[in-house]
mmCIF file of C-alpha atoms in Angstrom:
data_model
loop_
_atom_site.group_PDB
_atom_site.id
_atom_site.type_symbol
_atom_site.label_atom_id
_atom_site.label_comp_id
_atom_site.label_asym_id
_atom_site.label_seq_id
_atom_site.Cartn_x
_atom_site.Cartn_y
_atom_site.Cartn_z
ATOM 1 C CA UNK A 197 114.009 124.130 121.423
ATOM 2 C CA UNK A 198 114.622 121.923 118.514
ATOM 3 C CA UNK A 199 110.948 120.683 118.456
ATOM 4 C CA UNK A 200 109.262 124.289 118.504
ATOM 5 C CA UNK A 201 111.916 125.478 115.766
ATOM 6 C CA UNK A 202 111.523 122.284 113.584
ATOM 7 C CA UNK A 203 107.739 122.919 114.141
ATOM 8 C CA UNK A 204 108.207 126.429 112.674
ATOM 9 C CA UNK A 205 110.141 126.041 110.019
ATOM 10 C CA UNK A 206 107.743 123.427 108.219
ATOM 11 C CA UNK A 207 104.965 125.997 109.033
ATOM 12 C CA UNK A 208 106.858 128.679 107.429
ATOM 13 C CA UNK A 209 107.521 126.742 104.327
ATOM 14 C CA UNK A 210 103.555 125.648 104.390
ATOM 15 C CA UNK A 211 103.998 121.851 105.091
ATOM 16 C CA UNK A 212 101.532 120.013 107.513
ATOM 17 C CA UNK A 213 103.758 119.653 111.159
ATOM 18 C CA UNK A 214 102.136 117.172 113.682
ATOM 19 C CA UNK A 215 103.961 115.661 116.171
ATOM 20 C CA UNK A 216 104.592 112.437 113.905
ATOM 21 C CA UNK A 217 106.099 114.747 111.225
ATOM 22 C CA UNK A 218 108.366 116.827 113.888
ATOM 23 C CA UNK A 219 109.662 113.627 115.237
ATOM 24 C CA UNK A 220 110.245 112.177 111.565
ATOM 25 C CA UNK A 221 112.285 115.094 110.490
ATOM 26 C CA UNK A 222 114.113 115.678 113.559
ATOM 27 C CA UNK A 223 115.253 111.510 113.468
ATOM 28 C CA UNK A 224 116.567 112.429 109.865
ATOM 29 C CA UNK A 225 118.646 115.094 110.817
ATOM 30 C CA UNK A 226 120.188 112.438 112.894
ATOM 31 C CA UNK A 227 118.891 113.649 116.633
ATOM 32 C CA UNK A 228 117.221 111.606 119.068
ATOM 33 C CA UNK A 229 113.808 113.141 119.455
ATOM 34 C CA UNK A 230 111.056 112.932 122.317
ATOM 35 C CA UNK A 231 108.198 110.320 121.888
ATOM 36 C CA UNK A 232 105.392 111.697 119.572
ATOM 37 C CA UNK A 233 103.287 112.450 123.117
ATOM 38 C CA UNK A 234 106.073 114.360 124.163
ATOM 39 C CA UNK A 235 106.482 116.553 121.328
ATOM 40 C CA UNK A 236 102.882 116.942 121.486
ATOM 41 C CA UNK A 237 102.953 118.584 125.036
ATOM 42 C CA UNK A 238 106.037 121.013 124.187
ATOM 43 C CA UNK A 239 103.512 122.088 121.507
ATOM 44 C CA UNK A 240 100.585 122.123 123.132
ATOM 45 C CA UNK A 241 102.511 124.565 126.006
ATOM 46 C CA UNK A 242 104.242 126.647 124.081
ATOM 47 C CA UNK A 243 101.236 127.967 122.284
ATOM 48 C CA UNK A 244 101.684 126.248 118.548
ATOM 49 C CA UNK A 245 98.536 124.210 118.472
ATOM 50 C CA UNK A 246 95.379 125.689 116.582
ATOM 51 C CA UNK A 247 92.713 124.666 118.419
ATOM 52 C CA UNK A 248 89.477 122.958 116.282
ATOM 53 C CA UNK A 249 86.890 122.432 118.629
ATOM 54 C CA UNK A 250 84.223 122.046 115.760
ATOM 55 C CA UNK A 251 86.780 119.046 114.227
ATOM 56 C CA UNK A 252 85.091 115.519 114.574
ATOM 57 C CA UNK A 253 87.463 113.086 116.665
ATOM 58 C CA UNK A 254 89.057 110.357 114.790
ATOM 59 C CA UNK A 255 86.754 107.948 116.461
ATOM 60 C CA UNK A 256 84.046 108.848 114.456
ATOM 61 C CA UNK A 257 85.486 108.106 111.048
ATOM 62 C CA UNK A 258 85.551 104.714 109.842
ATOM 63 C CA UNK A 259 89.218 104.528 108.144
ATOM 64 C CA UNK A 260 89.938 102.245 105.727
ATOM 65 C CA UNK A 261 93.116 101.986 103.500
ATOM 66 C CA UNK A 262 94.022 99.322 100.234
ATOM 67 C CA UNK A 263 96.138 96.813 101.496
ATOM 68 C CA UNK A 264 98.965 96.680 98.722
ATOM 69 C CA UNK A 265 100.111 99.827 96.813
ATOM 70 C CA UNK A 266 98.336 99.801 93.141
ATOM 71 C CA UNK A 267 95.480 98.148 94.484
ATOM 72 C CA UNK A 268 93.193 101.436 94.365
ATOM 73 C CA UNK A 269 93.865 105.159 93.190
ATOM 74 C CA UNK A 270 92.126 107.915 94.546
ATOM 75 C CA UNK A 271 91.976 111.273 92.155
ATOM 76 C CA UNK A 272 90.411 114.252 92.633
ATOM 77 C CA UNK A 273 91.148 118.304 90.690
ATOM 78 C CA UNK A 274 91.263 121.570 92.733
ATOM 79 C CA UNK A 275 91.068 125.392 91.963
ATOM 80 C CA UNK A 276 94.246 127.674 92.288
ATOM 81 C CA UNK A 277 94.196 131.437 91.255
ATOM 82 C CA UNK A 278 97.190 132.396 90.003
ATOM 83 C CA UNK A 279 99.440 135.705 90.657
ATOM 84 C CA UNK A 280 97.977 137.315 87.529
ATOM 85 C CA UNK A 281 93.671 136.788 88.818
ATOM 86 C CA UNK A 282 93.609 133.502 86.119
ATOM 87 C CA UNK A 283 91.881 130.604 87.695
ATOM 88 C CA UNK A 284 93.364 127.161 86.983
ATOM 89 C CA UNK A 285 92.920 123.491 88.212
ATOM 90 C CA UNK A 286 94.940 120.775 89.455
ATOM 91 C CA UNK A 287 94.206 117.276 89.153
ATOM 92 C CA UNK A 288 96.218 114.795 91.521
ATOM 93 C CA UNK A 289 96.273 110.857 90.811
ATOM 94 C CA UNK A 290 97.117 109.506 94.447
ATOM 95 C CA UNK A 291 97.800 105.592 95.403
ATOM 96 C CA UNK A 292 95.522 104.901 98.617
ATOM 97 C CA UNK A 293 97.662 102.521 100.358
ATOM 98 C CA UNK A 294 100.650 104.564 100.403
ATOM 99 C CA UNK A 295 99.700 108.158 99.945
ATOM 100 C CA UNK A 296 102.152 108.341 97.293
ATOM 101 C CA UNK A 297 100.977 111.023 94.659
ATOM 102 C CA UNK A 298 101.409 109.700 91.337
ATOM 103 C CA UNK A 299 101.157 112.511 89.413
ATOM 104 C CA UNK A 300 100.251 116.046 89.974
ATOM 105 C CA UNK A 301 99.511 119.043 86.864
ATOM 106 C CA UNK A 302 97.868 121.954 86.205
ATOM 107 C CA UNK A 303 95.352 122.737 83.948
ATOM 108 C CA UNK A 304 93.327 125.557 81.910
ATOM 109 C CA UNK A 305 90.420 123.135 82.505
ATOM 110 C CA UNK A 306 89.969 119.778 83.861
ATOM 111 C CA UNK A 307 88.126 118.026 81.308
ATOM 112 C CA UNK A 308 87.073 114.550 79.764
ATOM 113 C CA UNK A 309 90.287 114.044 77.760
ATOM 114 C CA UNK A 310 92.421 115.428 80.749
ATOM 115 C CA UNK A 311 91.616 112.808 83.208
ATOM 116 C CA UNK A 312 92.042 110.342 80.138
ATOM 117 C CA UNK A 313 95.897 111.824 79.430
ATOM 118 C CA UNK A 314 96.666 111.833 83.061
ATOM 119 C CA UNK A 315 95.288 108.887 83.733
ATOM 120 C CA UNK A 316 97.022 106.768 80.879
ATOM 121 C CA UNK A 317 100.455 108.599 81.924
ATOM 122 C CA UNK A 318 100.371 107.700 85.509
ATOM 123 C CA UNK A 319 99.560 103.909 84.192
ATOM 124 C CA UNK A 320 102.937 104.673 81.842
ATOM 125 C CA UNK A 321 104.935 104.873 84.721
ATOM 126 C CA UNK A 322 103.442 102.904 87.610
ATOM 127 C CA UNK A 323 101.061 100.365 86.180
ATOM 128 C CA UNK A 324 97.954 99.655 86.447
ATOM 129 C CA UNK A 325 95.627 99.661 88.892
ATOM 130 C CA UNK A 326 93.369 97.199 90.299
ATOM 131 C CA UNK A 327 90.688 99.657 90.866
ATOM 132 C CA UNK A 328 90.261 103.827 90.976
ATOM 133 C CA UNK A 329 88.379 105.789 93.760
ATOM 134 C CA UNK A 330 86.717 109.278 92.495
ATOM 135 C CA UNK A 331 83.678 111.468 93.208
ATOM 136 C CA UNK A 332 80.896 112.190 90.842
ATOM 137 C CA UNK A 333 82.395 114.392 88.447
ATOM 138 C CA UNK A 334 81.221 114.378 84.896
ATOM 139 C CA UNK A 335 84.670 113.890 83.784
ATOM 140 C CA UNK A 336 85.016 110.500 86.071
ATOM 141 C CA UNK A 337 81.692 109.223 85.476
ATOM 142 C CA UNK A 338 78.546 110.090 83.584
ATOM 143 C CA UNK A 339 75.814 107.404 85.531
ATOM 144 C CA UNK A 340 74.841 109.964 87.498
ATOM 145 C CA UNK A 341 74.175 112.330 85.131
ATOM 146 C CA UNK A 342 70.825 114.185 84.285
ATOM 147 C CA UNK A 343 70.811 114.133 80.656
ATOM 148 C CA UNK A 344 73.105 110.630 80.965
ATOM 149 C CA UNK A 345 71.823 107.344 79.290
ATOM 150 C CA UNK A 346 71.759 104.720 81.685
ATOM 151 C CA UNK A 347 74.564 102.433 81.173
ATOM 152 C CA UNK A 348 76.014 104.526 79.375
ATOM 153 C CA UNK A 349 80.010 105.797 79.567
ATOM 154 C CA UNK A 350 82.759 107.957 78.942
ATOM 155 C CA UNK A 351 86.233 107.562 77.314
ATOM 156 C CA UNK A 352 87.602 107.397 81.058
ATOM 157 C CA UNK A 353 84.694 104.705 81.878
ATOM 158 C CA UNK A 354 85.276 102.750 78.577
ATOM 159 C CA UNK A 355 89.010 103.072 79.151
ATOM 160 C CA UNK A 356 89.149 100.961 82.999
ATOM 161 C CA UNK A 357 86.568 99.208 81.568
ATOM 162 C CA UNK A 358 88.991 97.719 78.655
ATOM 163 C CA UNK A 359 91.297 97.293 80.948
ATOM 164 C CA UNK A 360 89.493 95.732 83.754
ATOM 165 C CA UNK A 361 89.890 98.373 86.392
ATOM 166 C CA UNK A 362 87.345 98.366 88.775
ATOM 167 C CA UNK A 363 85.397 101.758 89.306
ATOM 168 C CA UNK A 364 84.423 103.112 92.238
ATOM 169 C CA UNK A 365 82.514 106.353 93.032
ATOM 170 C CA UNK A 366 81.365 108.290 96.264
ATOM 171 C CA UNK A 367 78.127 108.898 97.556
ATOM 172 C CA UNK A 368 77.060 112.313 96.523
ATOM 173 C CA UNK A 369 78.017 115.213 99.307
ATOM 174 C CA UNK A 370 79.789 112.556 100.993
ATOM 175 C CA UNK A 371 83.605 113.698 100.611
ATOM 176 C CA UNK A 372 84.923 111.728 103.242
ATOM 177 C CA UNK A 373 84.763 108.702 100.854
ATOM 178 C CA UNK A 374 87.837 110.685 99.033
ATOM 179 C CA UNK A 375 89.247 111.683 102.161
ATOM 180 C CA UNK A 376 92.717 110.667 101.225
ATOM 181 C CA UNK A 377 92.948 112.627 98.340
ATOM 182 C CA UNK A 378 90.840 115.496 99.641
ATOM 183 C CA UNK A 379 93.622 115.990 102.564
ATOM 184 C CA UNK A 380 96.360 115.869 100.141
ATOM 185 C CA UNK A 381 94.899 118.844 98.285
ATOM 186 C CA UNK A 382 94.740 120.928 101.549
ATOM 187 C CA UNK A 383 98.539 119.943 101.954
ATOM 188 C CA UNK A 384 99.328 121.358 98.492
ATOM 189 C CA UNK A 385 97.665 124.337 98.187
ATOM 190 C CA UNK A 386 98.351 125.414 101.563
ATOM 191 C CA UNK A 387 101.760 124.756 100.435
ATOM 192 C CA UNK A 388 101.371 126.640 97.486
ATOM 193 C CA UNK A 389 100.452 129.305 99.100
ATOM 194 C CA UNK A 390 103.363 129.798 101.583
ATOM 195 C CA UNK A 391 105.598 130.040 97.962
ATOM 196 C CA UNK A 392 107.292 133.630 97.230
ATOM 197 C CA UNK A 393 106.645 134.858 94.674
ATOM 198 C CA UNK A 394 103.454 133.614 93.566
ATOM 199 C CA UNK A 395 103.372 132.566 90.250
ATOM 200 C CA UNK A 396 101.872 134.166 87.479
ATOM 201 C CA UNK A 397 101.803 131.671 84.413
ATOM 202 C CA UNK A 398 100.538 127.468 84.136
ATOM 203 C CA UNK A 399 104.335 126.906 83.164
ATOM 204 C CA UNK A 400 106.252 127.456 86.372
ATOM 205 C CA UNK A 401 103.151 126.597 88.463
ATOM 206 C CA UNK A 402 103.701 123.017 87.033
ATOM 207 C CA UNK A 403 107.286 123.411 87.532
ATOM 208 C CA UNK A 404 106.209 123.969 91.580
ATOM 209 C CA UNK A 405 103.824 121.089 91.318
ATOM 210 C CA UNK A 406 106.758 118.786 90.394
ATOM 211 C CA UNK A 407 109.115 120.330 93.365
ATOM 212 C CA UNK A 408 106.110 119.950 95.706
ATOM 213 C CA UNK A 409 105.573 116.005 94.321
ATOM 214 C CA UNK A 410 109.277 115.479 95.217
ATOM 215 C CA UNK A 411 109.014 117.027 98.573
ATOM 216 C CA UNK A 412 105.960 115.325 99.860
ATOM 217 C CA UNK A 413 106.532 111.460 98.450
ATOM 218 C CA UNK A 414 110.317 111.394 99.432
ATOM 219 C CA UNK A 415 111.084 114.360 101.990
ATOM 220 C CA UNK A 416 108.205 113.706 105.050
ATOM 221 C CA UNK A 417 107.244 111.164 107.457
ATOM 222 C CA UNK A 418 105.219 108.196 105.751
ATOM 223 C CA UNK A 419 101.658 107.205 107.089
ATOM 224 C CA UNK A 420 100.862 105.560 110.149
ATOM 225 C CA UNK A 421 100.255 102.746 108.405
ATOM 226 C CA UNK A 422 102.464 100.158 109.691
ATOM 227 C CA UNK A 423 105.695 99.730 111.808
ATOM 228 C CA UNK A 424 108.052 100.306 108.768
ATOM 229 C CA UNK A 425 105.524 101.479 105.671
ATOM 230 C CA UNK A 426 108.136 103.518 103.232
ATOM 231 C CA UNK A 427 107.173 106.457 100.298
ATOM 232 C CA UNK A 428 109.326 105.393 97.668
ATOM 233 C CA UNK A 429 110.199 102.215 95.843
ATOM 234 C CA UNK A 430 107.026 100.849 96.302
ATOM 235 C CA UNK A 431 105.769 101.663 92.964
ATOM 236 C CA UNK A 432 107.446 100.123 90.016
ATOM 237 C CA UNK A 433 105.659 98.376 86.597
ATOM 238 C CA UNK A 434 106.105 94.435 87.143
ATOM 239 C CA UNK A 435 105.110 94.312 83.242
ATOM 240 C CA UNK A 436 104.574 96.734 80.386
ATOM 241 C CA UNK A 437 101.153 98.248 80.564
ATOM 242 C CA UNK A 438 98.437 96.688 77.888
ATOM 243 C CA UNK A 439 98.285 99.226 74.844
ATOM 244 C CA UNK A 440 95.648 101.673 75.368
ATOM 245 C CA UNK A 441 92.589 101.207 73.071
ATOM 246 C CA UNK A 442 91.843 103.295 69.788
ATOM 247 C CA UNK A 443 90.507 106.800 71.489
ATOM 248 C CA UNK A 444 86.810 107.185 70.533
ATOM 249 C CA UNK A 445 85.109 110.908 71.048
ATOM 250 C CA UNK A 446 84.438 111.264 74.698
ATOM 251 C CA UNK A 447 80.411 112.573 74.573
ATOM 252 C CA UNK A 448 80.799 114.178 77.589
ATOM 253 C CA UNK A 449 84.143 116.174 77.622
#
């Protein structure tokens, strides 16, 4: 009984609720809960698995994860239509070895100078990375593009350059590359969606974004990345971040 009504109320409140995360939960609230198999089966026979036959097993992804947090950031932006028809986007700054999300906001437009804000921000209060993980966007990376010079960069590009990030992009149509960040973005906005009322301005959508940060990097079971592989604390500035260079115009914004 606990299991199946631990089970729905994270559906209900639009947070992801696997076995791992039912037994996580139901360990905090200070029960001792069935093996992770075992809660698996009470699901599976009470009716609250979806099934996916079309879903590739796990065995035929080749997982990979940074070793020490700060050692690579994934980012990524995503769509969200607000109460009132407006479209806005999201951009998410996400550290790979721990799934933490660094920082989360919403938009009018992601552009150029957006990632650039966001970017230095996150670096304001974390660090720096050692290297960043994005897809071919024009506002992550103009190599790829058509009317690009070769060699050639934007103020994001010039900006890990001066630092000495390393850059690192996907493979075109290849979002698995991303996959880290591209599953915390289904979290979110299916979270975002279970919220009443939905919201109708950029102000208190960012206000949710912050309660959702909260919720998912200290409130929810860690990865399976280790016997004992914690959310929080892991992230803290050994040093002051380097000063960030004089901005010059970003050609592409």
């Amino acid at each position: 009984a606990a299991v199946l009504a631990e089970r729905d109320r994270l559906v209900a409140g639009g947070h992801d609720a696997g076995p791992e995360t039912i037994h996580w939960h139901l360990n905090q609230s200070g029960m001792t809960p069935p093996s992770r198999a075992s809660i698996a089966r009470i699901l599976t026979t009470h009716g609250r698995v979806v099934p996916a036959p079309k879903k590739k097993p796990k065995t035929a992804y080749h997982r990979f994860a940074a070793e020490q947090p700060n050692e690579c950031w994934q980012s990524d932006f995503t769509h969200y239509r607000l109460a009132n028809g407006v479209e806005v986007e999201v951009i998410t700054w996400l550290d790979d070895h721990s799934r933490m999300a660094l920082h989360i906001s919403a938009h009018p437009r992601v552009t150029g100078p957006v990632v650039l804000a966001t970017f230095r921000a996150t670096i304001n209060e974390y660090g720096c990375p050692a290297a960043t993980l994005t897809d071919n966007g024009m506002v992550y990376t103009v190599r790829h593009s058509a009317w690009g010079v070769r060699g050639g960069r934007n103020a994001f590009e010039t900006e890990l350059a001066t630092l000495g990030i390393v850059q690192k992009n996907g493979r075109g149509n290849h979002p698995q590359t991303q996959g880290k960040v591209e599953r915390f973005q289904q979290t979110l906005k299916t979270w975002l969606t279970r919220q009443t009322p939905q919201l109708a301005t950029l102000t208190d959508l960012q206000a949710l974004l912050d309660t959702f940060r909260d919720q998912y990097n200290h409130d929810r079971a860690p990865p399976s990345t280790g016997p004992t592989h914690p959310r929080r604390g892991l992230h803290r500035p050994t040093q002051s971040p380097p000063p960030p260079p004089t901005p010059t115009p970003d050609p592409h914004p």
